[in-house]
């Protein structure tokens, strides 16, 4: 079976995947986002896919198109179905190899073949019915349809189905006494369980959640069960002979390309599940427009996805921000009080661009992002105990390294520049460094306590973070291009609780309609 | 099979929790004394009472349904109490039985379900017998329906059928099942079939007759085989064990719902007995649909206070029909809070189907009752206190359905009079326009004054006046708000003349 890749357009698949996360990963808290995204999909080794942002706009849109298809509930279900069933097939084949009872071994081959063939048949049918729009899924459908028309596949499919049906039709009885199991052909013995149920029917409430204990699932046969099955085979020799022939004929039908497909499916499942969880927490996401030109860059109602991951478990309000760079603008200079969400903004900006370059959705209702060649981050780090260099020196060396490598297509995020030195020094160094970055024409964010930096040139945009006075202890923040006016205390307070006449009336009116 | 004694068309929800503001209601309205009088020392009742009392009805026909059942109960105290104790005894016996077996294996479940079901069959028989001793004593729709239901659903033949059935469900000597070969030839989809294990005579035991099919005999020393066989037996019995357990749960549910529903009436009877002892008056109120704005009462007193002081106390009379807000101003210790509590208690009791501590009461049912009382224990900064008041108000509005009753006691006074009045007025007017009824005990003069000027026709103003020095002797009269609250009086009384 020869299948196209769902992760890369034809001929652009990289030969090696990175093993370790890039350095900006922890600064932007992408590790936390990834951890949340991959929960439930751990065993597929998806991490490396997130360590390598795409650098080609077409490749990004190739993934976006598939992602849009997978967001259709039916396609999503199909993906889950495919991946679940492929792992079932694999499990059955492994069990068959380990089985010590020939009857069990043969049956497991049959079960695996049946799951495999019905799953593929179903997948191709569904891919026709659902008519996906993405070129990736269309190519997948074509490849699968061709495979299904091969004679080998058709024989496997038909043999498996008819054999299973004849085994399922066997009508035998088991009598379990103390120390014996008798197996015999069925007669006209009536259903006792049903009779009990009918007797107590009248006590049954009209609405009652029916819970039954989960039947123990199959792991492997023990010798008592194997004996019972042997006796059943003696009662009905013919179908069991056919089973043996089947297992001899089809024992290696499962291609390795099916395994690769499973992993690719899970990339999309992980991403769409994450989107869904965000949206049920009331947080919007969108497909960004990605462009290699510097401006315009814009996000409406963006928020920190790492905080959002936390909010999914212990809900708290997350404030969303709009931002944009247009024309000559290249750099956000963020100042304002502590705890005001400055760092959060810096992270959010980075996250949005990285996720966009992976073909994922990003936080916000509308986004235009920048196709970067690399991201460089400089976040406060604890002083290394063994380091002979001072903190300031260390900062400068790190920034120097960044400036060596960065190009005009890079994104540079500087958080709390030179927080460890005097204001005068910080202003001087900050101005110089920022000027260099602006000369480079890179895109970025600079979080600082030095007000002067915000007015360095027409390439900078000043953002001020404001702490809401009534929610100073929660993690809510708003970033504005200029500070807002205060209100009289009591009314302002009433307003924040939506208890003024207008707000309260609107709430009460909304209540009766909803 | 349903008792339907609390609702005409559905079972009481025994799992129902308390409304989120239950603590506030109990504390602000002083419900503890009332609920204690209702439940006595019965822990089952103590669990039922707050949940039924605080989750009131919002439909007047349902209120009337309960009122007539309660009247029946008061007329047939002995029968109702013995029905309650039959249900209670069966349930407590089940509880004892339950703790003995906590295994999740199918066989013990089958065994336990058989035993317990047999016990409940006896209890059912007793219920029917008790009712049949005085079948014509009940007049309410609820009880008549209940009696007919028992006759139709539990005839003697049915009790016999159940007992027959329970005899068949005995698998100690083996059983027969049909099954299918599932994945990996794992035996599954078992269905237990009716089967009589053969009883062999001593001769047949020596020379067993030919048995149909093929039999595998376990070697006596094959311990893992014995475990495997146990496991197979467990799987085969799983389904019927589930069915039996489910049946047991359903029968149990019938009895626990019955006890819950009867329990509430027992509690009402307890309260009634207590009030008769005290000599306090009660009245079955006239409930009106919540959309109307009717509130009319004569001699409405604070039941909680009456129970605590163990004497009847005098009450207030007013007609606030057509008004959306009652504003109470006036003297401290002039009975304002007492009045506010009595309004809340009366609405809660009426909505639960109870009689009301009053000579006459006619009112729209409040969809829900909320209290917003000034919290005296918050001794933090004034600003924090005001913030706390608004936060609580916000929480109430989040869950406030139309046609609710909202009781304010000295709210929004944690800031200065002007600011507090402004906020109070904005909130009060929005509530009035949002069809929420409010009673506002307040010192905010500007608020009361502006409300009188701007929304006078929709508001009722009551003045608290002290009558002499007896603190239990106060009354409210209809009057426009006065600018002082007799604080000076009080000051003088405590500190002596100026």
Tab-separated table of C-alpha atoms in Angstrom, chain A residues 25 75 79 158 196 309 384 392 416 445:
chain	number	residue	atom	x	y	z
A	25	UNK	CA	10.037	26.419	23.277
A	75	UNK	CA	-14.152	13.353	9.182
A	79	UNK	CA	-9.907	9.588	11.660
A	158	UNK	CA	-14.921	-11.773	1.585
A	196	UNK	CA	-36.647	-11.543	35.596
A	309	UNK	CA	-4.465	25.161	29.090
A	384	UNK	CA	23.771	29.782	36.741
A	392	UNK	CA	24.378	41.710	32.822
A	416	UNK	CA	12.455	42.377	30.756
A	445	UNK	CA	8.313	42.325	21.017
